[in-house]
XYZ file of C-alpha atoms in Angstrom:
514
model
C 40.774 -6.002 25.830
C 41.696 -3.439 23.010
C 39.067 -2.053 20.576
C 39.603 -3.885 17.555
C 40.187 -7.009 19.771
C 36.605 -6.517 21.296
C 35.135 -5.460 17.370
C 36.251 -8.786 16.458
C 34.647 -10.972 19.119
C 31.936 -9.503 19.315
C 31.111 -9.838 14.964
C 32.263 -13.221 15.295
C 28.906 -13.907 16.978
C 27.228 -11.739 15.092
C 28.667 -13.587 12.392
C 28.066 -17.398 13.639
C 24.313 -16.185 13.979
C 24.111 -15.529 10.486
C 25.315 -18.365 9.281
C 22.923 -20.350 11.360
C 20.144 -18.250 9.506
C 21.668 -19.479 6.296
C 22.410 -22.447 6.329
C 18.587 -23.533 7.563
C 17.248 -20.657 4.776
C 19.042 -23.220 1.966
C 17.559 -25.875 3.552
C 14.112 -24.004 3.269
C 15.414 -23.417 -0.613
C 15.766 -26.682 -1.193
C 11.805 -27.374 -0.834
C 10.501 -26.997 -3.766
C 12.739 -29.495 -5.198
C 10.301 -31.930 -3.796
C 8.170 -31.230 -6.029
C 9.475 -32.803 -8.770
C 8.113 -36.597 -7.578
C 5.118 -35.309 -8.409
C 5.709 -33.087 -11.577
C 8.501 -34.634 -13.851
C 8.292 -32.108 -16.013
C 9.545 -29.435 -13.141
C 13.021 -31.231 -13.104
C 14.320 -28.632 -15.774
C 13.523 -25.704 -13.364
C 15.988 -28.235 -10.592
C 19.325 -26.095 -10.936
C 17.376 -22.624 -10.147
C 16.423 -24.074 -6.685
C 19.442 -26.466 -5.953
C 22.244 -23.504 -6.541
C 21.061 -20.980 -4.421
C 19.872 -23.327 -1.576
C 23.386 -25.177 -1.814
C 24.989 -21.945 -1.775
C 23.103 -20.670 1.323
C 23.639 -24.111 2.978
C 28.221 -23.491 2.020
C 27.782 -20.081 3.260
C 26.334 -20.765 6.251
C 28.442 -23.864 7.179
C 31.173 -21.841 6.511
C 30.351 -18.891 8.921
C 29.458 -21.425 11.920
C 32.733 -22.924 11.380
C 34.940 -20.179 11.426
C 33.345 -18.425 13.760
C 32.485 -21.692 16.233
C 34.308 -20.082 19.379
C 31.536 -17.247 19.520
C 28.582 -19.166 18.835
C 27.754 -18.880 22.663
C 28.566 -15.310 22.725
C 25.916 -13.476 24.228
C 24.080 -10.706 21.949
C 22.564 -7.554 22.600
C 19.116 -6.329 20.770
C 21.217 -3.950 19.180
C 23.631 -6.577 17.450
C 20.566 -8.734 16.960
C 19.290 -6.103 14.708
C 22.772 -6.461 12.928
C 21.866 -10.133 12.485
C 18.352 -9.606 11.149
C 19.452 -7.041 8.917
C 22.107 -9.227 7.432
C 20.482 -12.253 6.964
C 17.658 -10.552 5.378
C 19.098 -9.004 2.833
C 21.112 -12.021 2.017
C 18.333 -14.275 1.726
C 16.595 -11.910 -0.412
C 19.148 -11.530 -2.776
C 19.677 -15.475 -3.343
C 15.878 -15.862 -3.352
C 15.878 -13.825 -6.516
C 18.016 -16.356 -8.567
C 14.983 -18.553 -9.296
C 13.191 -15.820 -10.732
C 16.178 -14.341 -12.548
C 16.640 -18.038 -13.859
C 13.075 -19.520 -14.368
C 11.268 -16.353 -15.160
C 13.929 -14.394 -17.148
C 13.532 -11.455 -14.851
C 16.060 -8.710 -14.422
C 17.822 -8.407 -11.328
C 15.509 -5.295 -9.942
C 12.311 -7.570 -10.620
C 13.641 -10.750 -9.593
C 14.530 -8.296 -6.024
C 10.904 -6.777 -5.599
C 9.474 -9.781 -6.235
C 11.823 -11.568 -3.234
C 11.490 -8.746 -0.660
C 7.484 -8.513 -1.605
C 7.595 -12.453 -0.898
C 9.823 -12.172 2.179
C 8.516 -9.329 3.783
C 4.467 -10.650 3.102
C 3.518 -8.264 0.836
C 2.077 -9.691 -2.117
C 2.522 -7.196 -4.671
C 4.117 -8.770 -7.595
C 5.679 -8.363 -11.143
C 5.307 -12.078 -12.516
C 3.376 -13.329 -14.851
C 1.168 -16.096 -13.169
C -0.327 -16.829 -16.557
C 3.463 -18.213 -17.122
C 4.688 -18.784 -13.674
C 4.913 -22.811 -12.979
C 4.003 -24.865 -9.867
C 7.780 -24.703 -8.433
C 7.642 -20.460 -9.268
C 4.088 -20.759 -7.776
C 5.118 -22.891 -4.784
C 8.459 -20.820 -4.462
C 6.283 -16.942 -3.638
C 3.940 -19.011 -0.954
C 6.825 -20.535 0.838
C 8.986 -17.298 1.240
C 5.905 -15.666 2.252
C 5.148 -18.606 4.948
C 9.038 -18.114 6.011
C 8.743 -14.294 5.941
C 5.372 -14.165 7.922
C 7.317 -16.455 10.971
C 10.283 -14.441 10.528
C 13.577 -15.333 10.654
C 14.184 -14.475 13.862
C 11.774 -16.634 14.916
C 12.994 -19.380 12.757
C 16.206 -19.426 14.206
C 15.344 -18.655 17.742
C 13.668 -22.362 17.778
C 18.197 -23.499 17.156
C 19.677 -20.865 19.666
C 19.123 -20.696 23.843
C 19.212 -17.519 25.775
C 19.796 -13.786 25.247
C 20.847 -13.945 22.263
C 17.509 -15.312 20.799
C 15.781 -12.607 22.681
C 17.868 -9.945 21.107
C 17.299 -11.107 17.570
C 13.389 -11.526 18.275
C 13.218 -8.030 19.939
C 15.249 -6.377 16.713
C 12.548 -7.691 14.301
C 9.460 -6.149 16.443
C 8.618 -9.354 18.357
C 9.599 -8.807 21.934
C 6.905 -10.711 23.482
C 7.300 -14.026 24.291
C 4.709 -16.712 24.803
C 6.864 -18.336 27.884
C 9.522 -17.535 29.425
C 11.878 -19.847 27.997
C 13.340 -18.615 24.461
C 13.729 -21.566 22.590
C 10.257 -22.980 23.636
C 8.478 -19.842 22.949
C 9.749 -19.941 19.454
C 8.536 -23.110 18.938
C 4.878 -23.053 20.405
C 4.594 -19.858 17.775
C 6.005 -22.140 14.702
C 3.244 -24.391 16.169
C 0.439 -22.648 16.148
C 1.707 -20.253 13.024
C 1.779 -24.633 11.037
C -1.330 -25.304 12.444
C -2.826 -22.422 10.983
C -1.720 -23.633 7.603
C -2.776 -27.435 8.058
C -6.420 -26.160 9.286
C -6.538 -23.586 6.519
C -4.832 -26.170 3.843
C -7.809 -28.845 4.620
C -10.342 -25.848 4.881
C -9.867 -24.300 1.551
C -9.651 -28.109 -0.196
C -13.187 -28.602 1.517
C -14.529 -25.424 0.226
C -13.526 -25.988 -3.928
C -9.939 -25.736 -4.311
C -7.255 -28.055 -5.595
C -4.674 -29.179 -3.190
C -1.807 -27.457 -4.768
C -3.896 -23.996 -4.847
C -5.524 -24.972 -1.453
C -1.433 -25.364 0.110
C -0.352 -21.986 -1.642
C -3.683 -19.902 -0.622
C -3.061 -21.136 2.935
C 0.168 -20.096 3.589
C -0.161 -16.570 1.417
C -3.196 -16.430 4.035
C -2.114 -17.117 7.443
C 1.109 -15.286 7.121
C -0.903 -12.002 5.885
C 1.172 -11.995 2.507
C -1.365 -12.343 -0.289
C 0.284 -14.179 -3.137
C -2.268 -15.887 -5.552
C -1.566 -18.648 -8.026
C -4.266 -16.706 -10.111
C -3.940 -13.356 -11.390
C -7.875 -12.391 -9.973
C -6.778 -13.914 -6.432
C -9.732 -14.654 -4.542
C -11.630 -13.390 -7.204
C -10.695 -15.745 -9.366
C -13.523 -19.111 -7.780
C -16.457 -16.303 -6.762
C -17.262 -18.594 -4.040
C -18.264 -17.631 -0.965
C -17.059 -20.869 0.871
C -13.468 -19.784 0.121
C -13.925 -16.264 1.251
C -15.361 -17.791 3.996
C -12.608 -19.811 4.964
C -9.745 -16.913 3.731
C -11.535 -14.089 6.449
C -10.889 -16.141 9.519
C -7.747 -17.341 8.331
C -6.405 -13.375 7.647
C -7.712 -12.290 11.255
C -5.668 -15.146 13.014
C -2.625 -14.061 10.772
C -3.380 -10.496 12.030
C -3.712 -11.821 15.619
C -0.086 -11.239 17.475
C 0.975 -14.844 18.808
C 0.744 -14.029 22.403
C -2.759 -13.434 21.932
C -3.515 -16.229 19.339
C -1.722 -18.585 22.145
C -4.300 -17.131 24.912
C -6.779 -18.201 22.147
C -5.554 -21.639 21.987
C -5.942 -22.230 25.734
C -8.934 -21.174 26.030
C -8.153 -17.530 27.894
C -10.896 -15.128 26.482
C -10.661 -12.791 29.224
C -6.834 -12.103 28.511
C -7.928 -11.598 24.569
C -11.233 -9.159 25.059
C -9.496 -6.731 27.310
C -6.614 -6.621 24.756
C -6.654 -3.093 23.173
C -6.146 -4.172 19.539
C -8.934 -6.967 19.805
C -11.274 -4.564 21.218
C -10.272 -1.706 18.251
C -10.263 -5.012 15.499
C -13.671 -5.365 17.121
C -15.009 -1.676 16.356
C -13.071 -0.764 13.613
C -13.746 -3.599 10.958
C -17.636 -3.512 11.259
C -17.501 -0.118 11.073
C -15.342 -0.247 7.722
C -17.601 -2.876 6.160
C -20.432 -1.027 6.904
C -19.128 2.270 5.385
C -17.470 0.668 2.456
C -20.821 -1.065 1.798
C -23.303 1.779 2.081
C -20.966 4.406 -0.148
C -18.672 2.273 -2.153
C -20.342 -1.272 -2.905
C -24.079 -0.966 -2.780
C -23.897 1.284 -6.223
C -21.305 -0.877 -7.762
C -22.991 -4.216 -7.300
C -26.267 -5.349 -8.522
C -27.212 -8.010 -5.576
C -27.292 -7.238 -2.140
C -24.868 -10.486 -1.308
C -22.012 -9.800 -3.640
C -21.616 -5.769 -1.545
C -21.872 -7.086 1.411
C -19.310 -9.728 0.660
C -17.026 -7.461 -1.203
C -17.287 -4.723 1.383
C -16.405 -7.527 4.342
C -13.681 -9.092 2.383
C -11.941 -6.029 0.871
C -11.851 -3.768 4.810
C -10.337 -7.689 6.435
C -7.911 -7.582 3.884
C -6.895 -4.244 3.572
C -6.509 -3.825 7.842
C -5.255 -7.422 7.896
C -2.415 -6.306 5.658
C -3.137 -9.556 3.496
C -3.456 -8.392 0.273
C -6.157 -10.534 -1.094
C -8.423 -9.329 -3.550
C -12.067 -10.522 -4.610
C -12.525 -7.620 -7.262
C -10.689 -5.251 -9.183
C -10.718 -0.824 -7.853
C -11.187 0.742 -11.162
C -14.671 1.762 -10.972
C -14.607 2.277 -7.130
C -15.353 5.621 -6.133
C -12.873 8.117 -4.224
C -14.483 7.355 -0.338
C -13.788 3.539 -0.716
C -9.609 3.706 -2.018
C -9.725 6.070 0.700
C -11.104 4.405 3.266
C -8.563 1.089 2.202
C -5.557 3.891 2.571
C -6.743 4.314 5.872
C -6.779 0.679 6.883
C -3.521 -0.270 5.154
C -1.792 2.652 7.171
C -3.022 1.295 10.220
C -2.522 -2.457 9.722
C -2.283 -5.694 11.843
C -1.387 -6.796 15.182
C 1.906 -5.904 16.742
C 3.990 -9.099 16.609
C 2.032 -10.590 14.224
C 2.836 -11.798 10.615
C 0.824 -8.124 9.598
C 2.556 -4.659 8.740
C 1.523 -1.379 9.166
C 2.167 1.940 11.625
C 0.366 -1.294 13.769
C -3.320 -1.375 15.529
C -1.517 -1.104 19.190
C -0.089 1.994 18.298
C -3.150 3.640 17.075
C -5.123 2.373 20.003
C -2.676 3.904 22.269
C -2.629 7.253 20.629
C -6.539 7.496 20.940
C -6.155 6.693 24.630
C -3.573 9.307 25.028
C -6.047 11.583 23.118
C -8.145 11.273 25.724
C -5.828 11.061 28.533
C -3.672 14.126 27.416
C -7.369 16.668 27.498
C -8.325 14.447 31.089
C -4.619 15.603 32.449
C -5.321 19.644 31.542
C -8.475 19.385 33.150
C -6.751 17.683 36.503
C -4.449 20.417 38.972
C -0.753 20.202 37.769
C 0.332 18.624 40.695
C -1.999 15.371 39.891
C -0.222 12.189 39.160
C -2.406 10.625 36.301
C -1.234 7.211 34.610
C -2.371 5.525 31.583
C -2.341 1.784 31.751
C -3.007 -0.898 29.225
C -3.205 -4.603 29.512
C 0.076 -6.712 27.489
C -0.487 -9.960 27.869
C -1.320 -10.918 31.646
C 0.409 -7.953 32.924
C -1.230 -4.346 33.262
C 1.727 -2.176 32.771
C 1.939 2.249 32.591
C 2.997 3.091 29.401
C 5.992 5.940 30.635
C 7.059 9.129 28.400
C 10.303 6.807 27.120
C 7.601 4.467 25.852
C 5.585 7.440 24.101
C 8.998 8.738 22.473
C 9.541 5.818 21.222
C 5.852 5.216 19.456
C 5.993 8.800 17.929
C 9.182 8.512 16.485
C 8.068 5.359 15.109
C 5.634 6.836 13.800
C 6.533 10.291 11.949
C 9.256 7.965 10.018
C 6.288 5.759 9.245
C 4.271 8.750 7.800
C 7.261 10.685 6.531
C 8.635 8.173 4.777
C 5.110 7.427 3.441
C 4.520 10.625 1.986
C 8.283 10.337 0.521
C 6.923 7.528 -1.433
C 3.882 8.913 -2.336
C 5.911 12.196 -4.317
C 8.099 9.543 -5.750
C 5.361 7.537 -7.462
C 3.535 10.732 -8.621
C 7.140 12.352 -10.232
C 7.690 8.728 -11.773
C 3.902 10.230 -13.492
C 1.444 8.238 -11.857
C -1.551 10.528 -10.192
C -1.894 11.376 -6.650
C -4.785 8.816 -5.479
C -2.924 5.568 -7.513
C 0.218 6.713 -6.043
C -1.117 7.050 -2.074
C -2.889 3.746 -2.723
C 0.022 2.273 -4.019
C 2.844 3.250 -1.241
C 0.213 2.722 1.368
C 0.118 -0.918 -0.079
C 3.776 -1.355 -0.099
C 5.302 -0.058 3.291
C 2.326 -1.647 5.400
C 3.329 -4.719 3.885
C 0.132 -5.054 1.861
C -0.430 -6.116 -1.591
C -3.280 -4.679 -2.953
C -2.877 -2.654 -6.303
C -4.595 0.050 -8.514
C -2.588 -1.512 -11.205
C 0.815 0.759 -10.248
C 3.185 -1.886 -9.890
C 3.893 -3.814 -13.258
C 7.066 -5.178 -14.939
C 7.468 -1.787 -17.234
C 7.292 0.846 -13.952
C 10.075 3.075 -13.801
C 12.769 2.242 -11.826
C 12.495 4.887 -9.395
C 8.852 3.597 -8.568
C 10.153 0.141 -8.357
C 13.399 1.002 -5.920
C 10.946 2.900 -3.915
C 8.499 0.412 -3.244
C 11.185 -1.924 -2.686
C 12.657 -0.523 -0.149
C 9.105 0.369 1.642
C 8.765 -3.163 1.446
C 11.778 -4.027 3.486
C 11.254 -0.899 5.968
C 7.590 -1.735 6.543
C 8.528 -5.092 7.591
C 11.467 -4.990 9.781
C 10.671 -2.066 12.088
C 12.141 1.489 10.315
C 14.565 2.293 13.491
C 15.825 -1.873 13.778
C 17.478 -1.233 9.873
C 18.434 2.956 10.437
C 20.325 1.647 13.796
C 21.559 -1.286 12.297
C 23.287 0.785 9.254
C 24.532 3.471 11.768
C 25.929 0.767 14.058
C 27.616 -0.733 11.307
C 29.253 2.958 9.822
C 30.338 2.872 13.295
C 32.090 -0.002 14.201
C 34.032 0.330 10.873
C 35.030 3.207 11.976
C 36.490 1.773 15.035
C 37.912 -1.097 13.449
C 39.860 0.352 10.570
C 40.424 3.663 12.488
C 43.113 1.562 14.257
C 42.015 2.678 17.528
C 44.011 0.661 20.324
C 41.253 1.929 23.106
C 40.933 -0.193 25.697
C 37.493 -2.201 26.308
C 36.484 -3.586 29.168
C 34.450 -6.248 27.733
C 32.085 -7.096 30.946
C 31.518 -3.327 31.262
C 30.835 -2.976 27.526
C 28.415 -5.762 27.535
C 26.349 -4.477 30.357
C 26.004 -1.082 28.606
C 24.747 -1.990 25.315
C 22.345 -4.018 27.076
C 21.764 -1.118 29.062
C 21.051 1.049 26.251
C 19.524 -1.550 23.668
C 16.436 -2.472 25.220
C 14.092 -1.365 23.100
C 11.096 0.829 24.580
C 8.090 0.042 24.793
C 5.328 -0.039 22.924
């Protein structure tokens, strides 16, 4: 098979794939529209929904169709990333029309606001004060969408390897069973039954169905969109910050785990290394935020306690939720939320962040790393950790892989951070800020508003998108792309041997591990 023969077959999948994630994104669109039985008075908002979801739904239709004789076509992890990274940012950029057209935003707004909403975040540049129950509706159902991802989404309409490629490509390699298509759905189960529990929860504890609906999926899916501009804050009840912590933990919970939850498996979930650092870290958080931050900010002995537990859950969580504002918090406690935003939630989770897993592995190698000097160098010393059922030996591919990971976490981080402070913001809003954005957070200092420069805006954007989809899934994706056009147009007549091609890239595309 020549080159551009084997280019084309092989983006014809890639292709078909897409438009699967399309056309069930416009039906997603479409949602809101239901609304209107209840709210008459919505129907004028009906076009802002209806275009874009109809347009998705064309789109879609479109690319299954003329692409139908490679919608078998097995997919490798690296054209899965491909996928993910086109269907993202298409979805994001239609799910800005309904702010562009109900809101009056400008295209950059209308985009932050999308990607924060897609990728869980939570910071936002719309006025709630003027935002309406479809707007309102709109953030907490792209956040629910985001937080399942739509890999996962679409994994529950495709069988086989090419499901597993997608799901790898957006960080989610581990599967509940071994069968693709039911593993996707037993997470869509458990990630709606989150949502119904917390839905019925927060109604029971003071809040009004609409707010209870929004608040529950903004909670389980880590994102942190409020209808109100105080967020939690907003009811000062502690039955609803009551039912939002355990709600934000099982969000930060990765599925596997959650699903060894559900059956009843404690031993598999205590000997799980991000459980057992959850488990250490978060008291010890609450307990420092309370005792240096919170005890001389607020009067009664209830409210710091409360504050200090709900601010560290939803800082580490990656959430976003707020029960109070930072301005008269002292240096230790921003600090200390840094921290926890830069480490974040559970690896494949609906959370964001350089991920607990990673950090608990680095303190084991700590240890293991001064334990190997101290051992002859002829000793064989292996450092195992528990995933899932399995105890596996994390190998030197698997530490490349989590340091590289890494530095462009923390590079790109401080990047961000010089950004916000030439755009003139100071040093400690700025860190809080960025930290906030690429882990996928949503708490704010007050940095991101409709009148930041556009340099601050662009940058937090795209921390958004990088924080959530893994930074080497989008840097391959782009190079892959460069160089397949290259390929393609370079009018190379090559000669492919498409079994042989096949097995390499899946040769060379499984991602390592951790």
């Amino acid at each position: 098979m020549r080159e551009r023969e084997y280019l084309r077959h092989r983006y014809a999948g890639i292709l078909s794939a897409v438009g699967t994630v399309l056309m069930l994104t416009g039906l997603m669109t479409a949602t809101p529209l239901l609304m209107i039985a209840a709210r008459p008075e919505e129907a004028v908002h009906a076009w802002a929904f209806g275009m874009p979801a109809g347009l998705l739904v064309l789109l879609g239709a479109g690319l299954c169709w003329c692409f139908r004789s490679a919608s078998d076509t097995t997919l490798t992890v690296q054209e899965g990333g491909v996928i993910v990274l086109m269907s993202w940012v298409t979805v994001i950029l239609f799910s800005a029309w309904p702010f562009m057209s109900v809101m009056d935003l400008p295209f950059s707004l209308a985009v932050f606001e999308s990607v924060s909403g897609w990728t869980t975040t939570g910071l936002s540049v719309v006025d709630l004060t003027e935002a309406g129950p479809m707007i309102l509706f709109w953030r907490s159902l792209m956040q629910f969408a985001g937080g399942a991802g739509l890999a996962v989404i679409m994994m529950s309409a495709i069988v086989g390897p090419t499901g597993v490629g997608i799901s790898s490509a957006e960080g989610r390699s581990d599967q509940l069973v071994p069968q693709v298509r039911r593993s996707a759905r037993l997470v869509l189960i458990i990630y709606s039954g989150y949502a119904v529990i917390g839905t019925l929860a927060y109604w029971i504890a003071g809040m009004s169905p609409f707010d209870a609906v929004n608040h529950a999926f903004a909670a389980v899916s880590t994102g942190g969109f409020s209808t109100r501009p105080e967020s939690i804050g907003h009811w000062n009840s502690t039955a609803i910050e009551a039912v939002s912590l355990p709600l934000m933990l099982l969000g930060n919970l990765s599925f596997v785990t959650a699903w060894f939850l559900w059956r009843g498996k404690w031993r598999f979930v205590t000997r799980n290394g991000e459980v057992r650092m959850l488990a250490v870290l978060l008291p010890l958080s609450t307990g420092a935020l309370f005792f240096l931050t919170c005890r001389t900010i607020y009067p009664h002995l209830e409210k710091s306690i409360r504050v200090a537990m709900f601010e560290a859950v939803s800082a580490m969580t990656t959430t976003g939720f707020s029960t109070v504002g930072y301005g008269n918090w002292n240096a230790f406690g921003t600090a200390l939320l840094i921290v926890l935003m830069l480490i974040g939630g559970g690896t494949c989770s609906t959370a964001g962040g350089i991920k607990q897993f990673r950090i608990y592995l680095m303190w084991r190698l700590f240890f293991w790393e001064i334990h190997r000097h101290l051992l002859p160098r002829t000793a064989i010393l292996e450092l195992p950790v528990w995933e899932g059922t399995q105890r596996v030996f994390v190998d030197d591919a698997g530490i490349r892989h989590m340091g590289v990971l890494i530095f462009a976490y923390l590079a790109t981080y401080v990047l961000g951070v010089m950004i916000l402070c030439a755009c003139g913001y100071g040093l400690g809003d700025s860190a809080f800020e960025f930290a906030s954005a690429i882990g996928t957070v949503g708490l704010s200092v007050g940095v991101t508003a409709p009148h930041m420069p556009d340099a601050a805006l662009w940058a937090e954007t795209l921390a958004m998108f990088l924080g959530r989809l893994e930074f080497m899934v989008v840097i391959v994706s782009l190079l892959k792309l460069g160089r397949d056009g290259r390929r393609y147009w370079g009018g190379s007549s090559r000669k492919v041997d498409q079994d042989a091609g096949s097995k390499a890239h899946r040769r060379h595309d499984a991602p390592a591990k951790p």
